Coordinates of C-alpha atoms in Angstrom, one line a residue:
M1 CA -28.1 12.2 6.2
T2 CA -29.4 15.2 8.3
S3 CA -27.1 17.7 9.8
T4 CA -28.4 16.6 13.2
Q5 CA -27.6 12.8 12.3
I6 CA -24.0 13.7 11.5
K7 CA -23.9 15.4 14.8
S8 CA -25.2 12.6 16.6
M9 CA -22.3 10.5 15.5
A10 CA -19.8 13.2 16.4
N11 CA -20.6 12.2 20.1
E12 CA -18.7 8.5 19.4
P13 CA -15.6 8.0 21.0
P14 CA -13.2 10.1 19.5
T15 CA -10.2 8.7 17.1
P16 CA -7.0 9.9 16.8
A17 CA -7.6 11.3 13.2
S18 CA -11.4 12.0 12.7
T19 CA -12.2 14.1 9.7
N20 CA -15.2 16.1 8.5
P21 CA -16.1 15.1 5.1
P22 CA -19.0 15.7 2.8
S23 CA -22.5 13.9 3.7
P24 CA -23.4 11.0 1.6
A25 CA -26.7 12.6 0.6
K26 CA -27.1 13.8 -2.4
R27 CA -25.0 16.6 -3.5
R28 CA -24.0 19.3 -6.2
K29 CA -21.7 17.0 -8.7
L30 CA -18.3 18.5 -9.1
T31 CA -15.6 17.4 -11.4
G32 CA -11.9 17.7 -11.9
R33 CA -9.9 20.1 -10.0
A34 CA -13.2 21.9 -8.3
F35 CA -13.7 18.2 -7.0
Y36 CA -10.5 17.7 -5.8
Q37 CA -9.8 21.3 -3.9
N38 CA -13.6 20.3 -2.6
L39 CA -12.3 17.3 -0.9
G40 CA -9.4 19.4 0.8
S41 CA -6.4 18.7 -2.2
P42 CA -5.6 15.7 0.0
R43 CA -1.7 14.7 -1.2
M44 CA -1.6 11.5 0.5
V45 CA -3.5 8.6 -0.9
L46 CA -3.9 5.3 0.3
A47 CA -3.9 2.5 -2.3
P48 CA -6.6 0.2 -3.3
M49 CA -5.2 -3.2 -2.7
V50 CA -7.1 -6.4 -3.1
D51 CA -8.4 -7.5 0.4
Q52 CA -5.8 -5.1 2.1
S53 CA -7.1 -1.7 2.0
E54 CA -10.2 -2.5 4.3
F55 CA -11.9 -0.4 7.2
A56 CA -9.8 -1.1 9.8
W57 CA -6.9 -1.0 8.1
R58 CA -7.6 2.6 6.5
M59 CA -8.8 3.6 10.4
L60 CA -5.1 2.2 11.6
T61 CA -3.4 4.4 8.9
R62 CA -5.3 7.5 9.6
S63 CA -4.9 7.3 13.3
F64 CA -0.8 8.0 13.4
M65 CA -2.1 11.5 11.7
S66 CA -3.1 14.3 13.7
P67 CA -6.8 15.4 13.4
E68 CA -5.6 18.3 11.0
A69 CA -3.2 16.2 8.9
S70 CA -5.4 13.6 8.5
K71 CA -7.4 15.9 6.2
D72 CA -4.7 15.3 4.0
L73 CA -5.2 11.7 3.1
L74 CA -7.3 10.0 0.9
A75 CA -8.4 6.3 0.9
Y76 CA -9.5 3.5 -1.4
T77 CA -11.4 0.4 -0.9
P78 CA -9.8 -2.8 -1.8
M79 CA -10.6 -3.8 -5.4
I80 CA -14.3 -5.1 -6.0
H81 CA -15.4 -7.3 -8.6
S82 CA -18.1 -5.3 -10.1
R83 CA -20.2 -8.3 -11.8
M84 CA -20.0 -10.3 -8.3
F85 CA -20.6 -7.2 -6.5
T86 CA -23.6 -6.7 -8.4
E87 CA -25.2 -10.4 -8.7
T88 CA -24.0 -12.1 -5.3
P89 CA -25.6 -10.4 -2.0
K90 CA -23.2 -12.3 0.1
F91 CA -20.3 -10.7 -1.9
R92 CA -21.9 -7.1 -1.2
D93 CA -21.9 -8.3 2.3
H94 CA -18.4 -9.7 2.5
H95 CA -16.8 -6.5 0.9
F96 CA -18.4 -3.5 1.5
Q97 CA -20.5 -2.8 5.0
P98 CA -21.6 0.9 4.9
T99 CA -24.9 -0.4 7.1
R100 CA -25.7 -3.1 9.3
S101 CA -28.9 -4.0 7.3
G102 CA -26.3 -5.1 4.2
L103 CA -27.1 -3.7 0.4
A104 CA -30.2 -5.7 -0.6
T105 CA -31.0 -3.1 -3.5
P106 CA -29.2 -0.1 -4.5
P107 CA -30.0 2.8 -2.0
K108 CA -31.5 6.2 -3.3
N109 CA -28.7 8.9 -3.3
D110 CA -31.1 11.4 -1.1
I111 CA -32.1 8.6 1.2
E112 CA -31.4 9.3 4.9
Q113 CA -30.2 6.7 6.5
P114 CA -30.6 6.1 10.4
S115 CA -27.4 6.8 12.1
A116 CA -28.2 3.3 14.2
D117 CA -28.0 1.5 10.6
L118 CA -24.4 3.0 9.9
Y119 CA -21.6 0.9 10.4
L120 CA -18.2 0.8 8.7
D121 CA -17.2 1.6 5.2
G122 CA -17.8 5.1 4.3
R123 CA -18.6 6.5 7.8
P124 CA -19.0 10.2 7.7
T125 CA -17.0 10.8 10.7
V126 CA -14.1 8.3 10.3
D127 CA -13.7 7.0 6.9
R128 CA -13.9 10.0 4.3
P129 CA -12.6 11.0 2.0
L130 CA -13.3 7.7 0.4
F131 CA -13.1 6.5 -3.0
V132 CA -14.3 3.0 -4.0
Q133 CA -12.7 1.0 -6.7
F134 CA -14.2 -1.8 -8.7
C135 CA -12.6 -3.9 -11.7
A136 CA -15.0 -4.2 -14.9
N137 CA -15.1 -4.6 -18.4
D138 CA -19.1 -4.2 -18.9
P139 CA -20.1 -0.8 -18.6
D140 CA -23.7 -1.9 -17.4
D141 CA -22.4 -4.0 -14.6
L142 CA -20.1 -1.2 -13.4
L143 CA -22.9 1.3 -13.3
Q144 CA -25.3 -1.0 -11.0
A145 CA -22.2 -1.9 -8.8
A146 CA -21.4 1.7 -8.7
R147 CA -25.3 2.5 -7.6
Y148 CA -24.9 0.6 -4.3
V149 CA -21.9 2.3 -3.2
E150 CA -22.5 5.9 -4.6
P151 CA -24.2 7.4 -1.3
F152 CA -21.4 6.1 1.0
C153 CA -18.1 7.5 -1.0
D154 CA -17.2 10.2 -2.6
A155 CA -16.1 9.0 -6.1
I156 CA -15.8 5.5 -8.1
D157 CA -12.5 4.5 -9.2
L158 CA -11.9 2.0 -12.3
N159 CA -9.0 -0.3 -11.9
L160 CA -7.1 -0.3 -14.9
G161 CA -3.8 -1.5 -13.4
C162 CA -4.1 -4.9 -11.7
P163 CA -1.4 -6.9 -13.7
Q164 CA -1.9 -10.5 -12.1
G165 CA -2.8 -13.3 -14.3
I166 CA -6.4 -13.6 -12.8
A167 CA -6.8 -10.4 -14.3
K168 CA -5.8 -11.2 -17.6
R169 CA -8.0 -14.4 -17.2
G170 CA -11.2 -12.2 -16.3
N171 CA -10.3 -9.5 -19.1
Y172 CA -10.0 -6.4 -16.6
G173 CA -7.6 -4.4 -14.9
A174 CA -4.2 -3.8 -16.9
F175 CA -5.4 -6.3 -19.5
L176 CA -8.0 -3.6 -21.1
Q177 CA -5.3 -1.3 -22.0
E178 CA -5.4 -2.4 -25.8
D179 CA -9.3 -1.9 -25.8
W180 CA -9.8 1.8 -25.7
D181 CA -13.3 1.9 -26.8
L182 CA -14.3 -0.2 -24.2
I183 CA -12.1 1.8 -21.6
Y184 CA -13.9 5.1 -22.8
K185 CA -17.4 3.6 -22.6
L186 CA -16.8 2.3 -18.9
I187 CA -15.6 5.8 -17.7
H188 CA -18.1 7.7 -19.6
K189 CA -21.2 5.6 -18.6
L190 CA -20.6 6.4 -14.9
H191 CA -19.6 10.1 -15.7
M192 CA -23.0 10.5 -17.3
N193 CA -25.1 8.6 -14.8
L194 CA -23.8 9.2 -11.4
D195 CA -24.0 12.1 -9.1
I196 CA -20.4 11.8 -7.9
P197 CA -17.2 11.8 -10.0
V198 CA -15.3 8.9 -11.8
T199 CA -11.5 8.3 -11.7
V200 CA -9.1 6.1 -13.1
K201 CA -6.1 4.4 -11.9
M202 CA -3.9 3.2 -14.3
R203 CA -0.2 2.0 -15.6
I204 CA 2.2 3.6 -18.1
L205 CA 2.2 1.9 -21.5
E206 CA 5.4 1.1 -24.0
S207 CA 6.3 4.7 -24.8
K208 CA 5.9 8.2 -23.1
E209 CA 4.0 9.4 -26.0
K210 CA 1.5 6.4 -26.2
T211 CA 1.2 6.7 -22.2
L212 CA 0.2 10.5 -23.0
G213 CA -2.5 9.7 -25.7
Y214 CA -4.0 6.8 -23.1
A215 CA -4.5 9.3 -20.3
Q216 CA -6.1 12.0 -22.8
M217 CA -8.6 9.4 -23.8
I218 CA -9.2 8.2 -20.0
L219 CA -9.7 12.0 -19.5
S220 CA -11.7 12.8 -22.5
A221 CA -14.2 10.3 -21.4
G222 CA -15.1 11.9 -18.1
A223 CA -12.6 11.2 -15.5
S224 CA -11.7 13.6 -12.7
V225 CA -8.6 12.2 -11.5
I226 CA -5.9 9.7 -12.7
T227 CA -3.8 8.0 -10.7
V228 CA -0.8 6.8 -13.0
H229 CA 1.4 3.9 -11.7
G230 CA 4.9 4.3 -13.1
R231 CA 5.3 0.9 -14.2
H232 CA 4.8 -1.5 -17.0
R233 CA 2.2 -4.2 -16.9
D234 CA 4.6 -7.0 -16.8
Q235 CA 6.6 -5.1 -13.9
K236 CA 5.2 -7.3 -10.9
G237 CA 6.8 -10.0 -8.5
H238 CA 10.4 -10.6 -9.3
K239 CA 9.8 -8.1 -12.4
T240 CA 8.5 -5.3 -10.5
G241 CA 11.6 -2.9 -10.5
L242 CA 11.3 0.5 -10.4
A243 CA 9.0 3.1 -11.2
D244 CA 9.6 5.4 -14.0
W245 CA 8.8 8.8 -12.4
S246 CA 10.0 10.8 -15.6
V247 CA 7.0 9.4 -17.4
L248 CA 5.0 11.0 -14.6
R249 CA 6.6 14.6 -15.1
Y250 CA 6.0 13.9 -18.8
L251 CA 2.5 13.9 -18.5
R252 CA 2.3 16.5 -15.8
E253 CA 4.0 19.2 -18.5
R254 CA 1.8 18.1 -21.3
L255 CA -1.8 17.5 -19.9
P256 CA -4.1 20.4 -19.0
P257 CA -3.2 22.5 -15.6
E258 CA -6.7 21.3 -14.2
T259 CA -5.7 17.7 -14.7
V260 CA -5.4 15.8 -11.3
I261 CA -3.0 13.4 -11.2
F262 CA -1.8 11.4 -8.4
A263 CA 1.5 9.4 -8.4
N264 CA 2.2 5.8 -7.9
G265 CA 5.4 3.7 -7.0
N266 CA 8.7 3.9 -5.3
I267 CA 7.1 5.1 -2.1
L268 CA 9.2 3.2 0.7
R269 CA 9.2 5.8 3.4
H270 CA 7.6 9.0 4.4
E271 CA 10.6 11.2 2.8
D272 CA 9.8 9.8 -0.6
I273 CA 6.2 11.1 -0.6
Y274 CA 7.9 14.7 -1.0
R275 CA 10.4 13.7 -3.4
C276 CA 7.8 12.3 -5.5
L277 CA 5.9 15.4 -5.4
E278 CA 8.7 17.4 -6.1
E279 CA 10.0 15.1 -8.8
T280 CA 6.9 14.7 -10.7
G281 CA 4.6 17.4 -10.3
A282 CA 1.9 15.1 -9.1
D283 CA -1.0 16.6 -6.9
G284 CA -0.8 13.5 -4.7
V285 CA 1.0 10.5 -3.8
M286 CA -0.1 7.1 -3.4
S287 CA 1.5 4.4 -1.3
A288 CA 0.6 0.8 -1.8
E289 CA 3.1 -1.8 -0.7
G290 CA 5.0 0.6 1.3
N291 CA 1.8 1.2 3.3
L292 CA 1.3 -2.6 4.0
Y293 CA 4.6 -3.0 5.5
D294 CA 4.5 -0.1 7.3
P295 CA 1.0 1.8 7.9
T296 CA 2.4 4.9 9.8
I297 CA 4.4 5.9 6.4
F298 CA 2.0 8.8 5.8
A299 CA 2.6 10.3 9.3
K300 CA 5.1 12.8 10.1
P301 CA 7.9 11.3 12.6
P302 CA 7.7 13.2 16.0
R303 CA 10.4 15.5 16.8
S304 CA 13.7 14.6 18.4
G305 CA 13.1 14.5 22.1
S306 CA 9.3 14.4 21.8
E307 CA 9.0 10.3 21.4
T308 CA 6.3 8.9 23.1
R309 CA 6.2 5.3 24.1
E310 CA 4.8 4.2 20.7
Y311 CA 7.9 5.8 18.8
W312 CA 11.6 4.4 19.1
R313 CA 14.6 6.7 17.9
G314 CA 18.4 5.2 17.8
R315 CA 21.5 7.1 18.7
N316 CA 22.2 7.7 14.8
G317 CA 19.0 9.4 14.6
K318 CA 16.9 6.4 12.8
G319 CA 13.7 5.7 14.1
G320 CA 10.3 4.3 13.6
Y321 CA 7.0 3.2 15.3
R322 CA 7.6 0.3 17.4
M323 CA 5.7 -2.9 16.0
D324 CA 3.9 -3.7 19.2
A325 CA 2.0 -0.3 19.7
V326 CA 1.0 -0.6 16.1
F327 CA 0.0 -4.0 16.7
R328 CA -1.9 -2.7 19.9
R329 CA -3.8 0.0 17.9
Y330 CA -4.7 -2.3 15.1
M331 CA -6.6 -4.5 17.7
D332 CA -8.3 -1.5 19.6
I333 CA -9.5 0.0 16.4
L334 CA -11.0 -3.8 15.5
Y335 CA -12.6 -3.8 19.0
Q336 CA -14.2 -0.3 19.0
Y337 CA -15.6 -0.3 15.5
V338 CA -15.8 -4.0 14.2
L339 CA -16.5 -5.8 17.2
E340 CA -17.9 -3.3 19.1
K341 CA -16.6 -4.4 22.5
P342 CA -14.6 -2.6 25.1
T343 CA -10.7 -2.6 24.8
P344 CA -8.9 -4.7 26.9
K345 CA -7.0 -3.1 29.8
R346 CA -3.7 -2.8 29.1
N347 CA -0.3 -1.9 30.8
P348 CA 1.8 1.0 29.3
L349 CA 4.0 -0.2 26.6
F350 CA 7.7 -1.1 27.8
L351 CA 10.5 1.5 28.0
P352 CA 14.1 0.3 29.3
S353 CA 13.9 3.3 31.7
D354 CA 10.8 2.0 33.7
P355 CA 11.3 0.1 37.0
P356 CA 11.7 -3.5 36.8
V357 CA 8.5 -5.4 37.2
E358 CA 7.8 -9.2 37.2
D359 CA 6.6 -10.6 33.8
S360 CA 3.2 -12.1 33.4
P361 CA 2.8 -15.6 32.9
T362 CA 2.2 -15.0 29.3
T363 CA 6.1 -14.9 28.0
L364 CA 7.8 -14.6 24.9
H365 CA 6.7 -18.3 24.0
G366 CA 2.9 -17.7 25.0
P367 CA 1.0 -19.0 27.8
A368 CA 1.4 -22.5 28.9
S369 CA -2.4 -23.1 29.1
E370 CA -2.5 -22.8 25.3
D371 CA 0.5 -24.8 24.8
T372 CA 0.2 -27.9 22.7
D373 CA 3.9 -28.7 22.4
G374 CA 3.4 -28.6 18.6
Q375 CA 0.6 -31.1 18.6
P376 CA -2.3 -31.0 16.0
P377 CA -5.5 -29.3 17.5
T378 CA -8.1 -31.6 19.3
K379 CA -11.7 -32.0 18.3
K380 CA -13.0 -29.6 20.6
Q381 CA -10.3 -27.0 19.1
K382 CA -11.4 -27.8 15.6
R383 CA -14.9 -27.1 16.8
D384 CA -14.5 -24.0 18.7
N385 CA -12.3 -22.6 15.7
K386 CA -15.3 -23.8 13.6
Q387 CA -17.8 -21.9 15.3
Q388 CA -15.1 -18.6 15.1
R389 CA -15.0 -18.5 11.4
T390 CA -15.9 -14.9 10.1
T391 CA -16.8 -13.4 7.0
S392 CA -16.1 -9.9 7.9
P393 CA -13.1 -8.4 5.5
N394 CA -11.8 -6.6 8.5
L395 CA -11.2 -9.9 10.5
L396 CA -10.4 -11.8 7.3
A397 CA -7.3 -9.3 6.6
M398 CA -5.7 -9.6 10.2
Q399 CA -3.3 -12.3 9.6
P400 CA -1.7 -11.1 6.0
H401 CA -1.6 -7.9 7.4
L402 CA 0.2 -9.1 10.6
F403 CA 2.9 -11.0 8.6
H404 CA 3.5 -7.9 6.5
L405 CA 3.9 -5.7 9.7
L406 CA 6.1 -8.3 11.7
R407 CA 7.8 -9.6 8.8
P408 CA 11.5 -8.5 10.3
L409 CA 10.4 -9.6 13.9
V410 CA 8.8 -13.0 12.9
A411 CA 12.2 -13.9 10.7
K412 CA 14.1 -13.5 14.0
H413 CA 11.4 -15.1 16.4
H414 CA 10.2 -18.0 14.6
H415 CA 7.8 -19.1 17.6
I416 CA 6.0 -15.9 16.9
R417 CA 5.4 -16.6 13.4
D418 CA 4.3 -20.2 13.8
A419 CA 1.7 -18.6 16.4
L420 CA 0.6 -16.1 14.0
G421 CA 0.3 -18.9 11.5
K422 CA -2.1 -20.8 13.4
S423 CA -4.4 -17.6 14.4
R424 CA -7.3 -18.2 12.4
A425 CA -9.9 -15.1 11.3
G426 CA -12.0 -14.0 14.5
D427 CA -10.2 -15.9 16.8
I428 CA -9.4 -12.9 18.7
P429 CA -7.7 -14.6 21.9
A430 CA -5.3 -16.1 19.6
F431 CA -4.4 -12.8 18.3
E432 CA -4.3 -11.3 21.5
N433 CA -1.7 -14.1 22.5
V434 CA 0.4 -13.2 19.7
L435 CA 0.2 -9.6 20.4
Q436 CA 1.7 -10.5 24.0
M437 CA 4.5 -12.2 22.5
V438 CA 5.1 -9.2 20.1
E439 CA 5.4 -7.0 23.6
A440 CA 7.7 -9.5 25.2
A441 CA 10.1 -9.8 22.0
V442 CA 9.9 -5.9 21.6
K443 CA 11.0 -5.7 25.3
E444 CA 13.8 -8.2 24.6
G445 CA 15.0 -6.2 21.7
L446 CA 15.2 -2.6 23.5
L447 CA 17.0 -4.1 26.6
D448 CA 19.3 -5.7 24.0
Y449 CA 20.0 -2.5 22.2
E450 CA 20.3 -0.6 25.6
A451 CA 22.9 -3.0 26.3
D452 CA 25.0 -2.8 23.1
P453 CA 23.7 -0.2 20.6
A454 CA 26.8 -0.7 18.4
K455 CA 25.5 -4.2 17.7
Y456 CA 22.4 -2.6 15.7
E457 CA 23.9 0.4 14.3
D458 CA 27.8 1.4 13.8
A459 CA 28.2 -1.0 11.0
D460 CA 25.2 0.3 9.2
L461 CA 26.0 4.0 10.2
H462 CA 29.4 3.9 8.5
S463 CA 28.5 2.4 5.4
H464 CA 25.6 4.8 4.8
E465 CA 27.7 7.8 5.3
K466 CA 29.9 6.2 2.7
E467 CA 27.1 5.4 0.4
Q468 CA 25.7 9.1 0.7
E469 CA 29.1 10.2 -0.4
E470 CA 29.3 8.4 -3.4
E471 CA 25.8 9.3 -4.3
E472 CA 26.7 13.3 -4.1
E473 CA 29.7 12.6 -6.1
N474 CA 28.1 10.5 -8.9
P475 CA 24.2 11.0 -8.7
N476 CA 23.9 9.3 -12.0
K477 CA 25.1 6.1 -10.2
D478 CA 22.9 3.0 -10.9
S479 CA 20.4 2.5 -8.1
S480 CA 21.1 -0.5 -5.7
S481 CA 18.5 -2.4 -3.6
V482 CA 21.5 -3.2 -1.3
A483 CA 22.0 0.3 -0.8
T484 CA 18.3 1.3 -0.3
V485 CA 17.8 -1.6 2.2
K486 CA 20.3 0.1 4.3
A487 CA 19.0 3.4 4.0
C488 CA 15.7 1.9 5.1
K489 CA 16.9 -0.6 7.5
R490 CA 15.6 -0.3 11.3
P491 CA 16.2 -2.6 14.2
W492 CA 13.6 -5.5 13.8
W493 CA 11.4 -4.1 16.5
V494 CA 10.5 -1.1 14.3
C495 CA 8.0 -0.9 11.1
Q496 CA 9.8 -0.4 7.9
P497 CA 9.5 -1.1 4.3
Y498 CA 10.5 -4.3 2.4
V499 CA 12.5 -3.6 -0.6
R500 CA 12.6 -5.8 -3.4
P501 CA 15.6 -6.6 -5.2
L502 CA 15.8 -4.6 -8.9
L503 CA 15.4 -6.7 -12.0
K504 CA 19.1 -6.8 -12.9
E505 CA 20.0 -8.0 -9.4
A506 CA 17.2 -11.0 -9.3
L507 CA 18.7 -12.0 -12.9
D508 CA 22.5 -11.8 -11.3
K509 CA 21.3 -14.0 -8.2
G510 CA 19.4 -16.8 -10.7
S511 CA 15.9 -16.1 -9.0
L512 CA 14.7 -14.6 -12.3
T513 CA 15.8 -16.2 -15.8
M514 CA 15.2 -14.0 -19.0
S515 CA 12.4 -15.5 -21.1
K516 CA 13.3 -16.1 -24.6
K517 CA 10.9 -13.5 -25.7
D518 CA 12.6 -11.0 -23.5
K519 CA 15.8 -11.7 -24.9
R520 CA 14.6 -11.3 -28.6
R521 CA 13.2 -7.9 -27.9
L522 CA 16.6 -7.0 -25.9
E523 CA 18.6 -7.9 -29.1
A524 CA 16.4 -5.9 -31.2
E525 CA 16.8 -2.9 -28.8
A526 CA 20.7 -3.5 -28.9
V527 CA 20.7 -3.3 -32.7
V528 CA 18.5 -0.2 -32.5
E529 CA 20.9 1.2 -30.1
K530 CA 23.7 0.3 -31.9
K531 CA 22.6 2.1 -35.1
R532 CA 21.9 5.2 -33.2
L533 CA 25.4 5.4 -31.8
E534 CA 27.2 4.4 -35.1
A535 CA 25.1 7.5 -36.7
E536 CA 26.2 9.6 -34.0
G537 CA 29.9 8.7 -34.7
K538 CA 30.6 6.9 -31.3
N539 CA 32.6 3.6 -30.9
V540 CA 30.2 0.9 -29.6
S541 CA 32.9 -2.2 -29.9
E542 CA 34.7 -1.5 -27.0
H543 CA 33.8 0.0 -23.4
P544 CA 36.2 1.8 -21.2
E545 CA 37.3 0.0 -18.4
G546 CA 35.5 2.4 -15.9
E547 CA 32.2 1.6 -17.3
R548 CA 32.7 -2.0 -17.4
A549 CA 33.9 -2.0 -14.0
E550 CA 30.3 -0.2 -12.7
M551 CA 28.4 -3.2 -14.5
T552 CA 26.7 -5.9 -12.7
E553 CA 27.8 -9.6 -13.5
R554 CA 24.6 -9.7 -16.0
E555 CA 25.4 -6.6 -17.5
R556 CA 29.0 -8.0 -18.2
V557 CA 27.5 -11.1 -19.7
D558 CA 24.7 -9.2 -21.5
A559 CA 27.5 -6.5 -23.3
E560 CA 30.0 -10.0 -24.0
D561 CA 26.6 -11.5 -26.0
G562 CA 26.3 -8.1 -27.9
L563 CA 23.5 -6.9 -25.8
A564 CA 23.0 -3.1 -24.8
R565 CA 22.9 -2.5 -21.0
R566 CA 19.1 -2.2 -20.4
E567 CA 18.4 1.4 -18.9
M568 CA 16.8 1.3 -15.6
P569 CA 15.1 4.2 -14.4
K570 CA 17.3 5.9 -11.5
Q571 CA 14.3 8.6 -10.3
S572 CA 14.0 6.6 -7.0
M573 CA 14.0 3.3 -5.2
V574 CA 12.7 -0.2 -5.4
C575 CA 9.0 -1.0 -4.6
G576 CA 5.8 1.3 -4.5

């Protein structure tokens, strides 16, 4: 692409956070830290998520950062299956849309795409820096897939972290981590044949030493950046637990200084990003689930007293972006870029200080004209829905994104949950209706808060202050998802993280049972630990009363069964 073409794109309507990345035209290949510095050394990283880090969501995330701060954000595409991407044109069209004409054949790196043909993914003025992530188990398939997207991104990332059953069946993601020879070939093939760097996202292995060897092999194959998810492959769902930041620190201290490392895991709030950078020594911090529930996670909150209508702050100082504000921005981005239509004229977001106005016909329960009283849709409505079906990844992702974003709100307002559940991909009027319902619900919440702030804050404020005092007195105290929930909790109309229970808490509640294999493994670990303590001359037959009092019910049961307390990482909070 020529500089003239890039300048012509700069005349498009500005976004809250535009970037000025390198052109997708052929460029001198940089690797390692030189490549990272050329990108601007971004410290914040939007994770690759299956069908959930698509263009519109990346744009929404960037939009809450100032133009200057947005240069500190690197984004990944959703994970793409390399073989399907290579073999199926429709799959390419449905998952990566850099041009309107599609990707019938791999474009040449030095091709000059007409600016009118540029569409969404990797768009130079708004969607860079961008890494495209693939899962693969065949070097040739991976290279061929990478050829299609090479001109429209800054690097190709290999997924070695997916822990799901489908990855096991397909032999990719974290289920390649025993086959180091294949991993080396996958990475090296790209490194030797692409004009852009290759990067890797991996999980930690069973020991720090083996994880170090794994990382060294990946780097020796040609990876320019490694993202390390501080969880093991089996840590998923109820077993997600805490990511172990100590392993990331271990890698940082033993790998060469020129190695670029991104940390992944335990990022729930904006503050966690800086704590992770300090504790791990990583160059950047990646957020996945934290971003799904709060796409403003990378943005610094406004100073007290400078809040806009989009940001709410309570009398206890806790605050966050309002769900109706984020929902609006999301819709407006879809109108501007995906639908390429004018955004609807909207009234300012409600503030309790606004003069009273009469509500529009669309209320908290939706417009009467659309109300079906819970009846099944008519044949005409079914035909209309069929006509509105879409293959756009940006429109297909709307409903799951909004269920994440609005989770606390729809848990209270079930009729909004039901309306969202009935909204189909591409049915923009249905989502506009849900937006109006959300705005009415937020208005209700704000008025309720003004009438009685203590109902939302006082109890949590005192309990949180007590927990902070206890943590200061005993910094080695086991982390608790209950304490984390209280620290992260905001009123239901404010974006906030979802906190998963810790593994031992899930066991205590009975929502997770331990398999026979896990029990045998823990028993073996207990025997090893007992022998170690005996060798050090320590008494392992009894527990001090104070220590027993700190145990959870599950830990007490394990102790009575002769199992040692399983150490849980204490570096940070639940989730990542």
